[in-house]
C-alpha cells in the first residue's frame, strides 16, 4: 500500500471514529468534499498543506494521519 492509500485510509478511519461526515471535515478544512473523498479512496495524492488542514479539522496532529 502506498502513502496516498495509507494516509487516505487513516483519514477515513479517524474521521468515522470521531463521528464526522466528509462534508463536515471538508467544510472545516476548507476543501471540496470530492477532494476529501478522493484522498480517502487513495485516488489522489494530497498535498502536505491539505493534510495539515484535514488534521486541524479533525483536531489531531498531522502526524496522526501519516504515521
Tab-separated table of N, CA, C and O in Angstrom:
chain	number	residue	atom	x	y	z
A	1	UNK	N	0.856	-1.181	0.000
A	1	UNK	CA	0.000	0.000	0.000
A	1	UNK	C	0.896	1.237	0.000
A	1	UNK	O	1.819	1.347	0.788
A	2	UNK	N	0.617	2.169	-0.901
A	2	UNK	CA	1.437	3.376	-0.979
A	2	UNK	C	0.978	4.424	0.032
A	2	UNK	O	-0.023	4.251	0.719
A	3	UNK	N	1.748	5.483	0.119
A	3	UNK	CA	1.479	6.524	1.107
A	3	UNK	C	0.096	7.151	0.927
A	3	UNK	O	-0.609	7.391	1.906
A	4	UNK	N	-0.313	7.391	-0.309
A	4	UNK	CA	-1.625	8.007	-0.549
A	4	UNK	C	-2.744	7.119	-0.029
A	4	UNK	O	-3.674	7.598	0.625
A	5	UNK	N	-2.662	5.822	-0.304
A	5	UNK	CA	-3.693	4.907	0.167
A	5	UNK	C	-3.680	4.783	1.688
A	5	UNK	O	-4.737	4.780	2.321
A	6	UNK	N	-2.498	4.677	2.271
A	6	UNK	CA	-2.436	4.510	3.722
A	6	UNK	C	-2.895	5.777	4.443
A	6	UNK	O	-3.621	5.694	5.435
A	7	UNK	N	-2.494	6.944	3.953
A	7	UNK	CA	-2.943	8.198	4.568
A	7	UNK	C	-4.446	8.362	4.391
A	7	UNK	O	-5.147	8.748	5.330
A	8	UNK	N	-4.952	8.054	3.215
A	8	UNK	CA	-6.386	8.175	2.962
A	8	UNK	C	-7.200	7.252	3.845
A	8	UNK	O	-8.227	7.657	4.413
A	9	UNK	N	-6.739	6.024	3.990
A	9	UNK	CA	-7.428	5.071	4.863
A	9	UNK	C	-7.412	5.541	6.306
A	9	UNK	O	-8.401	5.432	7.026
A	10	UNK	N	-6.274	6.060	6.721
A	10	UNK	CA	-6.135	6.551	8.094
A	10	UNK	C	-7.070	7.741	8.331
A	10	UNK	O	-7.728	7.824	9.369
A	11	UNK	N	-7.134	8.652	7.371
A	11	UNK	CA	-8.032	9.808	7.488
A	11	UNK	C	-9.475	9.333	7.614
A	11	UNK	O	-10.211	9.769	8.496
A	12	UNK	N	-9.881	8.419	6.738
A	12	UNK	CA	-11.262	7.907	6.766
A	12	UNK	C	-11.559	7.217	8.100
A	12	UNK	O	-12.607	7.451	8.710
A	13	UNK	N	-10.640	6.366	8.557
A	13	UNK	CA	-10.852	5.648	9.813
A	13	UNK	C	-10.995	6.601	10.993
A	13	UNK	O	-11.900	6.448	11.826
A	14	UNK	N	-10.112	7.581	11.078
A	14	UNK	CA	-10.171	8.542	12.177
A	14	UNK	C	-11.411	9.428	12.082
A	14	UNK	O	-12.052	9.720	13.095
A	15	UNK	N	-11.744	9.842	10.859
A	15	UNK	CA	-12.924	10.693	10.671
A	15	UNK	C	-14.182	9.977	11.146
A	15	UNK	O	-14.985	10.546	11.901
A	16	UNK	N	-14.340	8.719	10.750
A	16	UNK	CA	-15.544	7.983	11.153
A	16	UNK	C	-15.524	7.669	12.643
A	16	UNK	O	-16.561	7.730	13.301
A	17	UNK	N	-14.350	7.354	13.182
A	17	UNK	CA	-14.234	7.081	14.616
A	17	UNK	C	-14.630	8.309	15.433
A	17	UNK	O	-15.262	8.185	16.484
A	18	UNK	N	-14.266	9.492	14.936
A	18	UNK	CA	-14.598	10.731	15.631
A	18	UNK	C	-16.021	11.207	15.350
A	18	UNK	O	-16.482	12.192	15.933
A	19	UNK	N	-16.714	10.529	14.438
A	19	UNK	CA	-18.113	10.850	14.170
A	19	UNK	C	-18.359	12.004	13.223
A	19	UNK	O	-19.434	12.586	13.218
A	20	UNK	N	-17.358	12.342	12.408
A	20	UNK	CA	-17.518	13.430	11.444
A	20	UNK	C	-17.914	12.891	10.084
A	20	UNK	O	-17.424	11.852	9.647
A	21	UNK	N	-18.753	13.626	9.380
A	21	UNK	CA	-19.060	13.291	7.995
A	21	UNK	C	-17.985	13.888	7.092
A	21	UNK	O	-17.231	14.777	7.507
A	22	UNK	N	-17.939	13.420	5.861
A	22	UNK	CA	-16.997	14.003	4.904
A	22	UNK	C	-17.306	15.482	4.706
A	22	UNK	O	-16.387	16.294	4.592
A	23	UNK	N	-18.572	15.819	4.670
A	23	UNK	CA	-18.961	17.204	4.455
A	23	UNK	C	-18.477	18.103	5.584
A	23	UNK	O	-17.989	19.213	5.334
A	24	UNK	N	-18.599	17.625	6.824
A	24	UNK	CA	-18.142	18.419	7.972
A	24	UNK	C	-16.633	18.667	7.912
A	24	UNK	O	-16.178	19.791	8.119
A	25	UNK	N	-15.878	17.609	7.654
A	25	UNK	CA	-14.423	17.741	7.622
A	25	UNK	C	-13.994	18.617	6.459
A	25	UNK	O	-13.140	19.490	6.609
A	26	UNK	N	-14.591	18.401	5.297
A	26	UNK	CA	-14.239	19.205	4.130
A	26	UNK	C	-14.526	20.680	4.392
A	26	UNK	O	-13.695	21.542	4.079
A	27	UNK	N	-15.658	20.963	4.994
A	27	UNK	CA	-16.006	22.348	5.299
A	27	UNK	C	-15.016	22.949	6.293
A	27	UNK	O	-14.519	24.057	6.093
A	28	UNK	N	-14.699	22.218	7.338
A	28	UNK	CA	-13.770	22.715	8.358
A	28	UNK	C	-12.354	22.871	7.813
A	28	UNK	O	-11.600	23.728	8.265
A	29	UNK	N	-11.989	22.012	6.836
A	29	UNK	CA	-10.643	22.068	6.249
A	29	UNK	C	-10.578	23.003	5.047
A	29	UNK	O	-9.504	23.189	4.475
A	30	UNK	N	-11.707	23.573	4.661
A	30	UNK	CA	-11.796	24.476	3.507
A	30	UNK	C	-11.330	23.796	2.226
A	30	UNK	O	-10.575	24.371	1.434
A	31	UNK	N	-11.797	22.551	2.028
A	31	UNK	CA	-11.547	21.825	0.782
A	31	UNK	C	-12.876	21.306	0.259
A	31	UNK	O	-13.860	21.233	1.002
A	32	UNK	N	-12.908	20.946	-0.990
A	32	UNK	CA	-14.131	20.404	-1.578
A	32	UNK	C	-14.329	18.980	-1.084
A	32	UNK	O	-13.371	18.235	-0.906
A	33	UNK	N	-15.573	18.609	-0.869
A	33	UNK	CA	-15.873	17.260	-0.373
A	33	UNK	C	-15.370	16.183	-1.333
A	33	UNK	O	-14.944	15.101	-0.896
A	34	UNK	N	-15.370	16.459	-2.628
A	34	UNK	CA	-14.844	15.482	-3.582
A	34	UNK	C	-13.333	15.307	-3.434
A	34	UNK	O	-12.807	14.214	-3.651
A	35	UNK	N	-12.651	16.372	-3.039
A	35	UNK	CA	-11.221	16.270	-2.777
A	35	UNK	C	-10.978	15.324	-1.610
A	35	UNK	O	-10.128	14.431	-1.677
A	36	UNK	N	-11.733	15.496	-0.533
A	36	UNK	CA	-11.598	14.620	0.622
A	36	UNK	C	-11.939	13.182	0.252
A	36	UNK	O	-11.233	12.248	0.641
A	37	UNK	N	-12.988	12.993	-0.508
A	37	UNK	CA	-13.364	11.651	-0.949
A	37	UNK	C	-12.248	10.998	-1.752
A	37	UNK	O	-11.910	9.827	-1.530
A	38	UNK	N	-11.667	11.748	-2.678
A	38	UNK	CA	-10.562	11.211	-3.485
A	38	UNK	C	-9.357	10.859	-2.627
A	38	UNK	O	-8.703	9.841	-2.862
A	39	UNK	N	-9.071	11.665	-1.636
A	39	UNK	CA	-7.949	11.392	-0.737
A	39	UNK	C	-8.230	10.117	0.055
A	39	UNK	O	-7.372	9.240	0.162
A	40	UNK	N	-9.422	10.008	0.609
A	40	UNK	CA	-9.757	8.840	1.419
A	40	UNK	C	-9.730	7.547	0.610
A	40	UNK	O	-9.380	6.493	1.145
A	41	UNK	N	-10.081	7.626	-0.652
A	41	UNK	CA	-10.065	6.433	-1.514
A	41	UNK	C	-8.684	6.151	-2.096
A	41	UNK	O	-8.473	5.123	-2.734
A	42	UNK	N	-7.746	7.058	-1.882
A	42	UNK	CA	-6.410	6.887	-2.436
A	42	UNK	C	-6.339	7.213	-3.910
A	42	UNK	O	-5.377	6.866	-4.585
A	43	UNK	N	-7.359	7.917	-4.407
A	43	UNK	CA	-7.411	8.271	-5.820
A	43	UNK	C	-6.570	9.502	-6.145
A	43	UNK	O	-6.307	9.768	-7.313
A	44	UNK	N	-6.175	10.244	-5.131
A	44	UNK	CA	-5.297	11.399	-5.356
A	44	UNK	C	-4.308	11.516	-4.211
A	44	UNK	O	-4.588	11.111	-3.084
A	45	UNK	N	-3.152	12.047	-4.525
A	45	UNK	CA	-2.111	12.277	-3.526
A	45	UNK	C	-2.338	13.655	-2.914
A	45	UNK	O	-2.240	14.663	-3.619
A	46	UNK	N	-2.619	13.704	-1.630
A	46	UNK	CA	-2.854	15.012	-1.014
A	46	UNK	C	-1.556	15.780	-0.817
A	46	UNK	O	-0.504	15.191	-0.568
A	47	UNK	N	-1.640	17.066	-0.952
A	47	UNK	CA	-0.502	17.934	-0.646
A	47	UNK	C	-0.390	18.050	0.870
A	47	UNK	O	-1.374	17.877	1.597
A	48	UNK	N	0.809	18.353	1.320
A	48	UNK	CA	1.051	18.453	2.760
A	48	UNK	C	0.118	19.480	3.404
A	48	UNK	O	-0.442	19.234	4.474
A	49	UNK	N	-0.073	20.609	2.759
A	49	UNK	CA	-0.958	21.638	3.310
A	49	UNK	C	-2.386	21.142	3.473
A	49	UNK	O	-3.064	21.479	4.452
A	50	UNK	N	-2.838	20.327	2.538
A	50	UNK	CA	-4.190	19.760	2.619
A	50	UNK	C	-4.279	18.788	3.783
A	50	UNK	O	-5.252	18.807	4.545
A	51	UNK	N	-3.263	17.951	3.946
A	51	UNK	CA	-3.242	17.007	5.072
A	51	UNK	C	-3.230	17.774	6.393
A	51	UNK	O	-3.932	17.404	7.341
A	52	UNK	N	-2.485	18.860	6.444
A	52	UNK	CA	-2.440	19.667	7.664
A	52	UNK	C	-3.808	20.262	7.972
A	52	UNK	O	-4.245	20.275	9.130
A	53	UNK	N	-4.508	20.745	6.954
A	53	UNK	CA	-5.847	21.320	7.168
A	53	UNK	C	-6.842	20.251	7.601
A	53	UNK	O	-7.702	20.502	8.451
A	54	UNK	N	-6.731	19.058	7.032
A	54	UNK	CA	-7.607	17.957	7.438
A	54	UNK	C	-7.321	17.587	8.891
A	54	UNK	O	-8.247	17.367	9.689
A	55	UNK	N	-6.056	17.519	9.263
A	55	UNK	CA	-5.684	17.210	10.645
A	55	UNK	C	-6.266	18.256	11.598
A	55	UNK	O	-6.820	17.903	12.650
A	56	UNK	N	-6.159	19.525	11.238
A	56	UNK	CA	-6.729	20.583	12.075
A	56	UNK	C	-8.239	20.429	12.185
A	56	UNK	O	-8.810	20.624	13.255
A	57	UNK	N	-8.895	20.072	11.080
A	57	UNK	CA	-10.347	19.886	11.087
A	57	UNK	C	-10.746	18.740	12.017
A	57	UNK	O	-11.804	18.787	12.647
A	58	UNK	N	-9.893	17.719	12.094
A	58	UNK	CA	-10.157	16.576	12.970
A	58	UNK	C	-9.622	16.800	14.380
A	58	UNK	O	-9.778	15.939	15.248
A	59	UNK	N	-8.972	17.955	14.593
A	59	UNK	CA	-8.376	18.303	15.878
A	59	UNK	C	-7.334	17.273	16.307
A	59	UNK	O	-7.288	16.814	17.445
A	60	UNK	N	-6.483	16.894	15.337
A	60	UNK	CA	-5.412	15.929	15.548
A	60	UNK	C	-4.107	16.495	15.010
A	60	UNK	O	-4.125	17.341	14.121
A	61	UNK	N	-2.988	16.004	15.508
A	61	UNK	CA	-1.715	16.418	14.909
A	61	UNK	C	-1.570	15.786	13.514
A	61	UNK	O	-2.100	14.695	13.256
A	62	UNK	N	-0.890	16.466	12.641
A	62	UNK	CA	-0.691	15.955	11.282
A	62	UNK	C	-0.069	14.571	11.301
A	62	UNK	O	-0.445	13.702	10.499
A	63	UNK	N	0.819	14.323	12.228
A	63	UNK	CA	1.487	13.016	12.301
A	63	UNK	C	0.507	11.874	12.527
A	63	UNK	O	0.779	10.742	12.138
A	64	UNK	N	-0.646	12.152	13.110
A	64	UNK	CA	-1.646	11.101	13.334
A	64	UNK	C	-2.234	10.585	12.022
A	64	UNK	O	-2.732	9.465	11.956
A	65	UNK	N	-2.149	11.391	10.982
A	65	UNK	CA	-2.736	10.997	9.695
A	65	UNK	C	-1.756	10.293	8.789
A	65	UNK	O	-2.167	9.601	7.861
A	66	UNK	N	-0.487	10.452	9.031
A	66	UNK	CA	0.509	9.878	8.115
A	66	UNK	C	1.404	8.835	8.762
A	66	UNK	O	2.300	8.316	8.148
A	67	UNK	N	1.153	8.515	10.030
A	67	UNK	CA	2.012	7.527	10.686
A	67	UNK	C	1.460	6.125	10.521
A	67	UNK	O	0.372	5.907	10.109
